[in-house]
Protein backbone atom coordinates (compact mmCIF):
# COMPACT_ATOMS: atom_id res chain seq x y z
CA MET A 1 118.41 17.32 -43.00
CA ASP A 2 119.33 14.61 -40.71
CA ILE A 3 116.12 13.62 -39.19
CA GLY A 4 117.83 11.03 -37.07
CA ASN A 5 119.74 13.51 -35.14
CA SER A 6 117.08 15.86 -35.00
CA VAL A 7 114.83 13.26 -33.42
CA LYS A 8 117.52 12.52 -30.94
CA GLU A 9 117.76 16.28 -29.82
CA LEU A 10 114.08 16.23 -29.49
CA LYS A 11 113.96 13.14 -27.25
CA SER A 12 116.81 14.74 -25.08
CA THR A 13 114.86 18.06 -24.94
CA ILE A 14 111.68 16.49 -23.92
CA GLU A 15 113.31 14.33 -21.32
CA LEU A 16 115.16 17.31 -19.83
CA SER A 17 111.91 19.32 -19.59
CA GLY A 18 110.12 16.54 -18.10
CA GLY A 19 112.91 16.40 -15.19
CA ALA A 20 114.41 12.81 -16.32
CA LYS A 21 117.97 14.58 -16.47
CA ARG A 22 119.89 16.82 -14.80
CA VAL A 23 119.88 20.43 -16.17
CA ASP A 24 123.00 22.82 -16.53
CA LEU A 25 121.47 25.62 -14.13
CA LEU A 26 118.48 26.05 -12.01
CA LEU A 27 117.76 29.52 -10.90
CA LYS A 28 115.62 29.30 -7.70
CA ASN A 29 113.22 31.57 -6.10
CA ALA A 30 112.60 33.95 -8.99
CA ARG A 31 109.98 36.17 -9.65
CA VAL A 32 109.45 35.83 -13.47
CA VAL A 33 108.45 38.61 -15.51
CA ASN A 34 106.34 36.91 -17.96
CA THR A 35 106.12 38.89 -21.15
CA PHE A 36 103.36 36.37 -22.68
CA SER A 37 100.95 36.44 -19.77
CA GLY A 38 101.63 40.02 -18.60
CA ASP A 39 102.28 38.86 -15.01
CA ILE A 40 104.75 38.10 -12.42
CA HIS A 41 104.96 34.39 -11.02
CA LYS A 42 107.14 32.97 -8.44
CA THR A 43 109.08 29.86 -9.49
CA HIS A 44 112.37 28.33 -10.40
CA VAL A 45 113.85 28.37 -13.86
CA ALA A 46 115.64 25.43 -15.22
CA VAL A 47 118.27 26.16 -18.00
CA HIS A 48 120.03 23.89 -20.24
CA ASN A 49 122.26 24.14 -23.23
CA GLY A 50 121.69 27.91 -23.41
CA ARG A 51 117.73 27.74 -23.49
CA VAL A 52 114.96 27.50 -20.72
CA ILE A 53 113.81 24.13 -20.14
CA GLY A 54 110.92 24.67 -17.80
CA PHE A 55 109.58 25.95 -14.44
CA GLY A 56 109.78 24.30 -10.92
CA LEU A 57 112.31 22.11 -9.20
CA TYR A 58 114.66 20.31 -11.54
CA PRO A 59 117.98 18.25 -10.75
CA ALA A 60 120.74 20.46 -11.67
CA LYS A 61 124.34 20.68 -12.25
CA LYS A 62 124.59 24.12 -10.88
CA THR A 63 122.04 26.19 -8.58
CA ILE A 64 121.74 29.93 -8.04
CA ASP A 65 119.29 31.12 -5.35
CA LEU A 66 117.76 34.56 -6.59
CA LYS A 67 116.01 35.01 -3.16
CA GLY A 68 112.97 36.54 -4.64
CA SER A 69 114.56 38.75 -7.23
CA TYR A 70 112.85 39.68 -10.51
CA LEU A 71 113.98 37.76 -13.56
CA ALA A 72 113.39 39.38 -16.90
CA PRO A 73 114.19 38.32 -20.46
CA GLY A 74 117.37 40.18 -21.86
CA PHE A 75 116.76 43.44 -23.29
CA ILE A 76 116.84 43.96 -27.09
CA ASP A 77 117.83 47.25 -28.80
CA GLY A 78 115.82 47.25 -32.02
CA HIS A 79 117.53 49.75 -33.88
CA VAL A 80 121.21 51.09 -33.35
CA HIS A 81 123.97 52.10 -35.26
CA ILE A 82 127.00 50.71 -33.28
CA GLU A 83 129.48 52.84 -35.30
CA SER A 84 128.00 55.81 -33.49
CA SER A 85 129.18 54.56 -30.17
CA MET A 86 132.70 55.05 -31.75
CA VAL A 87 133.94 51.77 -30.51
CA LYS A 88 134.12 48.22 -32.31
CA ILE A 89 131.57 45.43 -31.38
CA PRO A 90 133.55 43.81 -28.68
CA GLU A 91 133.97 47.09 -26.74
CA PHE A 92 130.40 47.75 -27.23
CA ALA A 93 129.43 44.40 -25.80
CA ARG A 94 131.44 45.15 -22.83
CA THR A 95 129.79 48.12 -22.23
CA VAL A 96 126.12 47.32 -22.90
CA LEU A 97 126.00 43.80 -21.49
CA PRO A 98 126.11 44.79 -17.70
CA CYS A 99 123.19 47.06 -18.57
CA GLY A 100 120.96 44.03 -19.67
CA THR A 101 121.12 44.35 -23.40
CA THR A 102 121.75 40.84 -24.72
CA SER A 103 120.80 41.46 -28.32
CA VAL A 104 120.93 44.30 -30.72
CA VAL A 105 119.45 44.76 -34.16
CA ILE A 106 122.00 46.93 -35.95
CA ASP A 107 121.94 48.96 -39.43
CA PRO A 108 125.56 49.45 -40.24
CA HIS A 109 124.37 52.08 -42.51
CA GLU A 110 127.20 54.41 -41.23
CA ILE A 111 130.17 52.02 -42.30
CA ALA A 112 128.38 51.09 -45.32
CA ASN A 113 128.18 54.78 -46.51
CA VAL A 114 132.09 54.69 -46.04
CA LEU A 115 133.22 51.23 -47.19
CA GLY A 116 130.10 49.81 -48.74
CA LEU A 117 129.78 46.10 -48.70
CA ASP A 118 133.25 45.78 -47.04
CA GLY A 119 131.84 47.81 -44.22
CA ILE A 120 128.75 45.62 -43.78
CA LYS A 121 130.97 42.31 -43.85
CA TYR A 122 133.36 43.92 -41.43
CA MET A 123 130.43 44.35 -38.90
CA LEU A 124 129.13 40.82 -39.60
CA SER A 125 132.55 39.23 -39.11
CA SER A 126 133.63 41.24 -36.04
CA SER A 127 130.34 40.14 -34.29
CA GLN A 128 130.48 36.60 -35.47
CA ASN A 129 131.77 35.40 -32.16
CA SER A 130 130.33 38.11 -29.97
CA VAL A 131 128.57 36.99 -26.82
CA LEU A 132 126.38 39.80 -27.44
CA GLY A 133 123.74 38.95 -30.02
CA VAL A 134 123.98 41.03 -33.04
CA TYR A 135 121.35 40.93 -35.91
CA VAL A 136 121.63 42.92 -39.08
CA MET A 137 119.35 45.11 -41.07
CA LEU A 138 121.03 45.83 -44.55
CA PRO A 139 121.29 49.68 -45.25
CA SER A 140 118.67 50.78 -47.76
CA CYS A 141 120.17 54.11 -48.54
CA VAL A 142 123.87 54.18 -49.52
CA PRO A 143 124.27 56.80 -50.33
CA ALA A 144 121.52 58.36 -48.30
CA THR A 145 120.43 60.55 -50.88
CA HIS A 146 121.68 62.36 -54.25
CA LEU A 147 122.54 65.40 -52.15
CA GLU A 148 125.69 64.24 -50.75
CA THR A 149 128.89 62.29 -51.57
CA ALA A 150 129.23 58.90 -50.02
CA GLY A 151 132.24 56.45 -50.10
CA ALA A 152 130.15 53.75 -51.75
CA ASP A 153 126.78 53.12 -53.93
CA LEU A 154 124.79 50.01 -52.98
CA ASP A 155 121.92 48.72 -55.14
CA ALA A 156 119.64 45.90 -54.73
CA HIS A 157 122.02 43.41 -56.43
CA ASP A 158 124.77 44.39 -53.92
CA LEU A 159 122.56 43.89 -50.93
CA ALA A 160 121.11 40.71 -51.96
CA LEU A 161 124.64 39.09 -51.73
CA LEU A 162 124.11 39.29 -48.04
CA LEU A 163 120.47 38.46 -47.31
CA GLY A 164 121.10 34.76 -47.21
CA ASP A 165 123.16 35.19 -43.79
CA GLU A 166 121.07 33.93 -40.95
CA ARG A 167 121.85 37.05 -38.96
CA VAL A 168 120.35 39.27 -41.73
CA LEU A 169 116.95 40.07 -40.76
CA GLY A 170 116.03 42.40 -43.66
CA ILE A 171 116.19 45.96 -45.09
CA GLY A 172 117.08 48.74 -42.75
CA GLU A 173 115.26 52.08 -42.46
CA MET A 174 114.10 53.31 -45.77
CA MET A 175 115.00 56.93 -45.51
CA ASN A 176 114.57 57.74 -49.17
CA TYR A 177 110.72 58.01 -48.60
CA PRO A 178 110.04 60.13 -51.70
CA GLY A 179 111.74 57.34 -53.55
CA VAL A 180 109.18 54.94 -52.25
CA ILE A 181 106.15 57.19 -52.81
CA TYR A 182 107.42 58.13 -56.49
CA GLN A 183 108.27 54.60 -57.16
CA ASP A 184 111.96 54.91 -57.89
CA LYS A 185 113.32 51.91 -59.71
CA GLY A 186 116.20 51.37 -57.51
CA VAL A 187 114.43 51.98 -54.22
CA LEU A 188 111.46 49.63 -55.20
CA GLU A 189 114.08 46.71 -56.09
CA LYS A 190 115.56 47.06 -52.71
CA ILE A 191 112.14 46.55 -51.24
CA ALA A 192 111.53 43.67 -53.71
CA ILE A 193 114.50 41.58 -52.57
CA ALA A 194 113.52 41.51 -48.93
CA LYS A 195 110.69 39.16 -49.79
CA ASN A 196 109.31 37.91 -46.36
CA LYS A 197 112.16 39.81 -44.37
CA VAL A 198 111.49 42.79 -42.30
CA ILE A 199 111.71 46.49 -43.58
CA ASP A 200 112.55 49.18 -41.29
CA GLY A 201 110.92 52.71 -41.91
CA HIS A 202 112.35 56.23 -41.47
CA ALA A 203 109.52 58.67 -42.57
CA PRO A 204 109.53 61.93 -40.44
CA MET A 205 106.16 63.75 -40.65
CA LEU A 206 104.97 61.67 -43.42
CA LYS A 207 101.11 61.51 -43.42
CA ASP A 208 97.88 60.64 -45.31
CA LYS A 209 97.88 59.19 -48.62
CA GLN A 210 101.70 59.39 -48.91
CA LEU A 211 101.98 57.47 -45.38
CA TYR A 212 99.60 54.73 -46.82
CA ALA A 213 101.49 54.51 -49.93
CA TYR A 214 104.75 53.97 -47.82
CA VAL A 215 103.29 51.49 -45.45
CA SER A 216 101.68 49.51 -48.36
CA ALA A 217 105.30 48.99 -49.89
CA GLY A 218 105.79 46.51 -46.97
CA ILE A 219 107.42 49.09 -44.76
CA LYS A 220 106.13 48.19 -41.07
CA SER A 221 107.95 50.53 -38.51
CA ASP A 222 109.14 53.92 -38.00
CA HIS A 223 111.35 55.52 -35.27
CA GLU A 224 111.21 59.26 -36.31
CA CYS A 225 107.83 60.21 -34.74
CA THR A 226 108.08 63.21 -32.53
CA ASP A 227 104.72 63.66 -31.27
CA VAL A 228 101.60 61.64 -30.30
CA ALA A 229 99.57 62.84 -33.44
CA GLU A 230 102.34 61.55 -35.98
CA ALA A 231 102.72 58.25 -33.99
CA ARG A 232 98.96 57.64 -33.66
CA GLU A 233 98.54 57.99 -37.45
CA LYS A 234 101.31 55.70 -38.26
CA LEU A 235 100.09 53.28 -35.46
CA ARG A 236 96.77 53.28 -37.07
CA ALA A 237 98.26 52.41 -40.48
CA GLY A 238 99.88 49.40 -38.95
CA MET A 239 103.30 50.44 -38.18
CA TYR A 240 105.18 49.40 -34.98
CA ILE A 241 106.35 52.57 -33.28
CA MET A 242 109.91 52.74 -32.25
CA ILE A 243 110.25 54.99 -29.39
CA ARG A 244 113.81 56.34 -29.47
CA GLU A 245 115.77 57.89 -26.70
CA GLY A 246 119.28 58.29 -27.61
CA THR A 247 121.93 61.14 -27.03
CA ALA A 248 120.67 63.27 -29.69
CA ALA A 249 117.02 62.50 -30.24
CA LYS A 250 114.80 62.03 -27.27
CA ASN A 251 111.13 61.10 -27.89
CA LEU A 252 110.19 59.16 -24.74
CA LYS A 253 108.38 62.00 -23.12
CA GLY A 254 106.69 63.09 -26.30
CA LEU A 255 105.30 59.51 -27.41
CA LEU A 256 104.67 57.58 -24.02
CA PRO A 257 101.18 59.13 -23.59
CA LEU A 258 100.13 57.33 -26.49
CA VAL A 259 100.98 53.89 -24.86
CA ASN A 260 98.16 51.96 -23.34
CA SER A 261 96.97 48.53 -22.41
CA GLU A 262 95.38 48.12 -25.69
CA ASN A 263 98.12 49.11 -28.00
CA SER A 264 101.40 48.81 -26.06
CA ARG A 265 102.46 45.56 -27.92
CA LYS A 266 103.08 47.70 -31.11
CA PHE A 267 105.66 49.90 -29.35
CA ILE A 268 109.61 49.15 -29.40
CA LEU A 269 112.22 50.82 -27.30
CA VAL A 270 115.43 51.70 -29.37
CA THR A 271 118.28 53.98 -28.70
CA ASP A 272 119.55 55.10 -32.35
CA ASP A 273 122.36 55.91 -30.78
CA ARG A 274 123.61 56.57 -27.18
CA HIS A 275 127.00 57.85 -26.49
CA LEU A 276 129.35 55.65 -24.24
CA GLU A 277 129.28 58.49 -21.55
CA ASP A 278 125.54 58.56 -21.50
CA ILE A 279 125.70 54.72 -21.17
CA GLU A 280 128.04 54.83 -18.44
CA LYS A 281 126.02 57.42 -16.31
CA GLN A 282 122.55 56.25 -17.13
CA GLY A 283 122.51 53.01 -18.74
CA HIS A 284 121.54 51.53 -22.35
CA ILE A 285 117.90 50.02 -23.03
CA ASP A 286 117.65 49.64 -19.32
CA TYR A 287 117.57 53.32 -19.04
CA LEU A 288 114.81 53.54 -21.43
CA VAL A 289 112.74 51.09 -19.46
CA ARG A 290 113.21 52.68 -16.18
CA SER A 291 112.44 56.09 -17.83
CA ALA A 292 109.23 54.79 -19.19
CA ILE A 293 108.32 53.21 -15.83
CA LYS A 294 109.07 56.77 -14.03
CA MET A 295 106.88 58.26 -16.61
CA GLY A 296 103.98 56.05 -15.68
CA VAL A 297 104.16 53.04 -17.72
CA ASP A 298 103.24 49.82 -16.26
CA PRO A 299 106.68 47.93 -15.45
CA ILE A 300 105.80 44.78 -17.15
CA ARG A 301 104.55 46.77 -20.24
CA ALA A 302 107.85 48.55 -20.35
CA ILE A 303 109.73 45.59 -20.13
CA GLN A 304 107.79 43.98 -22.98
CA MET A 305 108.64 47.06 -25.19
CA ALA A 306 112.20 46.21 -24.77
CA THR A 307 111.76 42.47 -25.38
CA ILE A 308 109.01 40.37 -26.74
CA ASN A 309 107.61 43.19 -28.73
CA THR A 310 111.09 43.74 -30.44
CA ALA A 311 111.57 39.95 -30.86
CA GLU A 312 108.23 39.45 -32.43
CA TYR A 313 108.60 42.35 -34.94
CA PHE A 314 111.94 41.06 -36.21
CA GLY A 315 111.01 37.30 -36.30
CA LEU A 316 113.49 36.41 -33.36
CA LYS A 317 111.37 33.47 -32.43
CA GLN A 318 113.65 32.39 -29.40
CA LEU A 319 114.10 35.81 -27.86
CA GLY A 320 111.98 38.27 -25.66
CA ALA A 321 110.56 35.85 -23.22
CA ILE A 322 111.29 33.56 -20.36
CA ALA A 323 109.43 30.25 -21.47
CA PRO A 324 110.50 26.73 -22.28
CA GLY A 325 112.35 26.43 -25.54
CA TYR A 326 113.50 30.14 -25.43
CA GLN A 327 117.09 31.25 -25.42
CA ALA A 328 118.02 32.07 -21.87
CA ASP A 329 118.99 35.59 -22.15
CA LEU A 330 118.19 36.80 -18.76
CA VAL A 331 118.39 39.83 -16.50
CA VAL A 332 118.09 39.70 -12.60
CA VAL A 333 116.84 43.04 -10.96
CA ASP A 334 116.00 43.60 -7.15
CA ASP A 335 113.28 46.15 -7.83
CA LEU A 336 111.10 46.58 -11.08
CA LYS A 337 110.87 50.39 -10.55
CA LYS A 338 114.55 51.10 -9.92
CA LEU A 339 115.45 48.41 -12.38
CA ASN A 340 119.04 47.71 -10.61
CA ILE A 341 120.69 45.04 -12.63
CA SER A 342 122.50 42.56 -10.37
CA ARG A 343 123.11 39.61 -12.92
CA VAL A 344 123.07 39.06 -16.79
CA PHE A 345 122.99 35.90 -18.42
CA LYS A 346 123.32 35.23 -22.28
CA LYS A 347 122.49 31.54 -23.23
CA GLY A 348 122.42 30.45 -19.88
CA ARG A 349 126.16 31.96 -19.10
CA GLN A 350 126.50 34.61 -16.38
CA VAL A 351 128.16 37.39 -18.26
CA ALA A 352 127.92 40.36 -15.95
CA VAL A 353 127.51 40.78 -12.15
CA ASN A 354 126.69 43.98 -10.37
CA ARG A 355 127.22 46.07 -13.61
CA ARG A 356 130.67 44.51 -14.24
CA ILE A 357 131.66 42.37 -17.14
CA GLU A 358 132.76 38.64 -16.06
CA PRO A 359 136.32 37.90 -16.98
CA GLY A 360 136.81 36.06 -20.45
CA VAL A 361 133.40 37.19 -21.72
CA ILE A 362 134.68 39.38 -24.28
CA LYS A 363 136.69 38.05 -27.16
CA GLU A 364 138.66 40.60 -29.37
CA TYR A 365 138.56 41.21 -33.01
CA GLU A 366 141.78 42.07 -34.80
CA GLY A 367 140.23 42.30 -38.28
CA LYS A 368 141.43 45.70 -40.08
CA VAL A 369 139.79 47.85 -42.87
CA ARG A 370 141.53 50.21 -45.35
CA GLY A 371 142.08 53.85 -44.71
CA THR A 372 138.86 56.07 -45.63
CA VAL A 373 140.01 59.74 -45.31
CA ASN A 374 141.02 60.89 -48.89
CA VAL A 375 141.09 64.67 -48.86
CA LYS A 376 142.41 66.94 -51.45
CA TRP A 377 145.16 69.26 -49.83
CA ILE A 378 143.29 71.67 -47.45
CA GLU A 379 144.33 75.36 -47.59
CA HIS A 380 143.45 78.06 -44.92
CA GLU A 381 141.72 80.18 -47.54
CA ASP A 382 139.33 77.14 -48.13
CA PHE A 383 137.20 78.48 -45.12
CA ALA A 384 136.79 81.77 -46.44
CA LEU A 385 133.26 82.52 -47.15
CA ARG A 386 132.37 85.40 -49.68
CA ALA A 387 129.65 87.61 -48.89
CA GLU A 388 127.25 87.31 -51.90
CA GLY A 389 124.45 89.15 -50.10
CA LYS A 390 123.30 90.91 -47.04
CA TYR A 391 121.23 87.99 -45.76
CA ALA A 392 121.68 84.40 -45.59
CA LYS A 393 120.06 81.13 -44.50
CA VAL A 394 120.83 80.04 -40.97
CA ILE A 395 120.73 76.30 -39.70
CA ASN A 396 119.10 76.57 -36.17
CA VAL A 397 119.79 73.59 -33.88
CA VAL A 398 116.83 72.18 -31.79
CA PRO A 399 118.18 71.33 -28.29
CA ASP A 400 117.83 67.35 -28.10
CA GLN A 401 116.19 66.85 -31.40
CA ILE A 402 117.98 66.08 -34.79
CA VAL A 403 115.32 68.15 -36.70
CA THR A 404 116.54 71.71 -37.54
CA ARG A 405 114.72 75.16 -38.14
CA GLN A 406 115.63 77.62 -40.95
CA THR A 407 115.94 81.32 -40.37
CA ILE A 408 117.12 84.17 -42.60
CA GLU A 409 119.52 86.49 -40.95
CA PRO A 410 121.52 89.54 -41.68
CA VAL A 411 125.17 88.51 -42.10
CA LYS A 412 128.43 89.97 -40.43
CA GLN A 413 130.76 90.96 -43.02
CA ASP A 414 134.63 91.76 -42.99
CA GLY A 415 136.18 92.87 -46.08
CA GLY A 416 133.44 91.43 -48.27
CA PHE A 417 133.81 88.11 -46.31
CA VAL A 418 131.34 86.56 -44.00
CA SER A 419 132.63 86.33 -40.38
CA ALA A 420 131.15 84.47 -37.26
CA ASP A 421 128.85 86.73 -35.37
CA THR A 422 129.25 85.22 -31.81
CA ASP A 423 127.12 87.81 -30.10
CA ARG A 424 123.98 86.33 -32.10
CA ASP A 425 125.34 82.75 -31.83
CA ILE A 426 125.95 82.57 -35.66
CA LEU A 427 129.02 80.48 -36.65
CA LYS A 428 130.50 79.26 -39.77
CA ILE A 429 130.22 75.61 -40.77
CA ALA A 430 131.96 73.63 -43.52
CA VAL A 431 131.76 70.42 -44.96
CA ILE A 432 134.68 68.64 -46.71
CA GLU A 433 134.29 65.75 -48.93
CA ARG A 434 136.59 63.03 -47.90
CA HIS A 435 136.09 60.02 -49.84
CA MET A 436 136.78 60.85 -53.36
CA ALA A 437 139.38 63.93 -52.99
CA SER A 438 137.27 65.95 -54.92
CA GLY A 439 138.37 69.20 -53.24
CA ARG A 440 134.74 69.95 -52.86
CA ILE A 441 134.03 72.00 -49.57
CA ALA A 442 130.51 73.60 -48.78
CA LYS A 443 130.14 76.53 -46.39
CA GLY A 444 127.22 77.91 -44.41
CA LEU A 445 126.03 79.25 -41.06
CA VAL A 446 124.75 77.59 -38.09
CA ARG A 447 123.01 78.83 -34.64
CA GLY A 448 122.64 76.97 -31.50
CA PHE A 449 126.35 75.58 -30.63
CA GLY A 450 127.22 78.97 -28.55
CA LEU A 451 131.02 78.58 -29.42
CA LYS A 452 132.72 81.99 -28.42
CA LYS A 453 136.00 81.13 -29.72
CA GLY A 454 137.80 78.23 -31.43
CA ALA A 455 136.45 75.32 -33.71
CA ILE A 456 135.41 71.78 -33.54
CA ALA A 457 135.53 69.07 -36.15
CA SER A 458 134.54 65.57 -36.95
CA SER A 459 134.55 62.86 -39.52
CA VAL A 460 131.50 61.60 -38.02
CA SER A 461 128.72 63.38 -40.00
CA HIS A 462 125.44 61.48 -41.08
CA ASP A 463 125.03 59.76 -43.33
CA SER A 464 128.03 60.00 -45.73
CA HIS A 465 130.55 60.98 -43.07
CA ASN A 466 132.41 63.72 -44.68
CA ILE A 467 134.51 65.95 -42.25
CA VAL A 468 132.29 68.73 -40.66
CA VAL A 469 133.84 71.77 -39.09
CA ILE A 470 132.18 74.60 -37.10
CA GLY A 471 134.04 77.44 -35.67
CA THR A 472 134.46 81.15 -34.97
CA HIS A 473 137.55 81.65 -36.83
CA ASP A 474 138.90 80.33 -40.05
CA GLY A 475 142.39 79.48 -38.72
CA ASP A 476 140.91 77.30 -35.95
CA MET A 477 138.55 75.68 -38.51
CA TYR A 478 141.71 74.91 -40.71
CA THR A 479 143.66 73.35 -37.66
CA ALA A 480 140.82 71.35 -36.68
CA ALA A 481 140.02 69.97 -40.18
CA VAL A 482 143.60 68.99 -40.79
CA GLN A 483 143.96 67.15 -37.56
CA VAL A 484 141.13 64.98 -38.55
CA VAL A 485 142.88 64.16 -41.92
CA LYS A 486 146.09 63.40 -40.09
CA MET A 487 144.41 60.90 -37.67
CA GLN A 488 142.64 59.36 -40.54
CA GLY A 489 139.29 60.18 -39.03
CA GLY A 490 138.35 61.46 -35.62
CA ILE A 491 136.87 64.54 -33.65
CA VAL A 492 138.76 67.51 -32.75
CA ALA A 493 138.43 70.72 -30.69
CA ALA A 494 141.13 73.53 -31.55
CA LEU A 495 141.72 77.12 -30.52
CA ASN A 496 144.48 79.70 -31.72
CA GLY A 497 145.83 77.29 -34.14
CA GLN A 498 146.36 74.55 -31.69
CA VAL A 499 144.67 71.15 -31.13
CA LEU A 500 143.19 71.23 -27.59
CA GLU A 501 141.89 67.82 -27.68
CA ALA A 502 141.46 64.85 -30.20
CA LEU A 503 139.94 61.48 -30.51
CA PRO A 504 141.41 59.35 -33.41
CA LEU A 505 138.93 57.17 -35.15
CA PRO A 506 140.77 55.20 -37.65
CA VAL A 507 138.36 52.46 -38.32
CA ALA A 508 136.31 53.97 -41.14
CA GLY A 509 136.68 57.42 -39.62
CA LEU A 510 133.95 56.26 -37.27
CA MET A 511 135.32 53.96 -34.59
CA SER A 512 138.22 53.73 -32.29
CA ASP A 513 140.68 50.78 -32.14
CA ARG A 514 141.07 51.39 -28.59
CA SER A 515 139.13 50.44 -25.34
CA SER A 516 135.71 51.93 -24.47
CA ASP A 517 137.40 53.38 -21.34
CA TYR A 518 139.83 55.26 -23.55
CA VAL A 519 137.15 56.54 -25.72
CA LYS A 520 135.10 57.61 -22.88
CA GLU A 521 137.90 59.59 -21.34
CA LYS A 522 138.73 61.33 -24.75
CA LEU A 523 134.92 62.16 -25.26
CA LYS A 524 134.78 63.59 -21.85
CA ARG A 525 137.79 65.88 -22.30
CA LEU A 526 136.28 66.82 -25.82
CA ALA A 527 133.15 67.87 -24.21
CA GLU A 528 135.17 69.89 -21.48
CA ALA A 529 136.94 71.53 -24.22
CA ALA A 530 133.89 72.48 -26.15
CA ARG A 531 132.29 73.82 -22.97
CA MET A 532 135.70 75.86 -22.50
CA LEU A 533 135.09 77.19 -26.14
CA GLY A 534 131.41 78.37 -25.05
CA SER A 535 129.13 75.57 -26.02
CA LYS A 536 125.99 75.00 -23.96
CA LEU A 537 124.55 72.06 -25.88
CA SER A 538 124.68 68.81 -23.93
CA ASP A 539 126.71 66.81 -26.64
CA PRO A 540 127.82 69.51 -29.42
CA PHE A 541 129.77 66.76 -31.44
CA MET A 542 126.57 64.50 -31.90
CA ALA A 543 124.47 67.62 -32.72
CA MET A 544 127.05 68.52 -35.23
CA ALA A 545 127.10 65.10 -36.86
CA PHE A 546 123.39 65.36 -37.78
CA LEU A 547 123.51 68.79 -39.56
CA THR A 548 124.53 66.86 -42.73
CA LEU A 549 121.73 64.71 -42.57
CA PRO A 550 119.58 65.76 -45.79
CA PRO A 551 116.38 63.41 -45.04
CA ILE A 552 115.58 65.23 -41.68
CA PRO A 553 113.74 68.52 -42.23
CA GLU A 554 114.13 71.47 -42.32
CA ILE A 555 117.76 72.74 -43.46
CA ARG A 556 120.92 70.90 -43.70
CA ILE A 557 124.48 71.24 -45.18
CA THR A 558 126.46 68.65 -47.22
CA ASP A 559 129.45 68.72 -49.30
CA ARG A 560 127.08 69.62 -52.02
CA GLY A 561 125.78 72.63 -50.57
CA VAL A 562 123.04 73.98 -48.19
CA ILE A 563 120.15 71.66 -48.39
CA ASP A 564 116.40 72.45 -48.24
CA ALA A 565 115.40 69.22 -46.48
CA VAL A 566 111.92 69.81 -47.06
CA LYS A 567 112.07 70.26 -50.95
CA PHE A 568 114.95 67.75 -50.85
CA SER A 569 117.21 69.89 -53.18
CA VAL A 570 120.26 72.12 -52.91
CA THR A 571 119.39 75.71 -52.13
CA GLU A 572 121.30 79.09 -52.32
CA LEU A 573 122.88 80.14 -48.98
CA PHE A 574 122.29 83.75 -49.54
CA CYS A 575 118.90 85.56 -50.12
CA LYS A 576 117.81 89.17 -50.73
CA GLY A 577 116.03 89.56 -47.40
CA LYS A 578 113.70 88.11 -44.77
CA LYS A 579 110.49 86.84 -46.12
């Protein structure tokens, strides 16, 4: 450490803050939303070298008169998987910066399950020079469980290699909560390497002494609460409650009644995750803040939940507030309730105006990853499901939630094989292992998609991202799956043996190498195709992507078979009858 240079920098900062020198920027006539004092005060804000220097009049190289607009800290998304946006980090930044999101804490869990350490390194390198602040929580569960086949297996020794990176904040969502509670050696080693860093939680419905055991291991947050009772118990156990409002899971309405003036600093707003089309129509973290305000949360409190609360939980000591020494990540809004964002600053640089990114802000990234779709030759017959009983377990989708429900239903048969029953909305679902070319294909039944014809398929399927296909007809399921393979990953809608629409996702089978506008247009067309096939879900492709997630109750399907997500084991599809 060069003490001489440090002292020199300190002297310069003190002189600047004291008004002895000209600052880079003065934002005049602002109404500052102060996340420390919990009030709003009219003042001018001085910025120099990317940081707030002080309040009041300062000599400045450049002055912007905000004319009484509100000035809030830049929003922070405390839990997001950028891969789920289906664009690379530069394009994601182009999309969310105009919404006031200036920093994100990502868990590159999706790409890690496909590419392992190489996937995490890709996310770190592709965000190295990004104007969007990108911080990383290392994926704790790769693979997520033993009930699926992933493209990699990361243990504590692998993760430890990246913990020294200054942008790595800790260990990401610990989905394997049984492994914590029952003291699995590999799980405990991952917790142990975190030391003084943060460990995120993921423990739906966990309660009582099992919850206390989980929290006592050092896990201090949870984003899986769906009702007030669950969130209250976790809050009382000392956890930060991440209130999630994404495309698939929407928990704002269910959890906001718990928030009050005494406990609000323990709540964090997160997306986990929002599709590009939703961001375009509604916004990103700003949409969550706006929605919270509409639901009765005080505007300053709502902004705290998207700024200082997040920063303090993750130890981001220079973010989340407008105060001397803090990074000048700033959002200008004309009305605190409507939250119309007119300007966004990142480190004192104006990066967006009136919801449009400024020219030259986004730097492209040209790094590549290897191909990741490795599938044994698929045949039409692979989608046939022999009827081994008159009744079968059916995965029932819960709209706008990622939890599922199990029912036992009589199956429709044709010549000894199960066929889709569109009258009862019971469709066929298949999961194709795509990492090891094992040839493993699991089949089951699902209700809630509403398809009357055709099939949809995707290589985006949490957490291991094997290929998932849902359809009314084996031939269309075959067509859709083969197209996914041909594209080296992507999303497809098919009918009568023809591809109706397709979005290639060649980056790990998760992300496009094209612009966000291209991806949004393709997703729009895919949604239209799905509606034409009969689906009534707001986003059938995201809903389908979560059907393969074993840690979330109640019933799932992976390449290993139908999963009892309560008992955490593979279960038989067919059964003797209704219980």
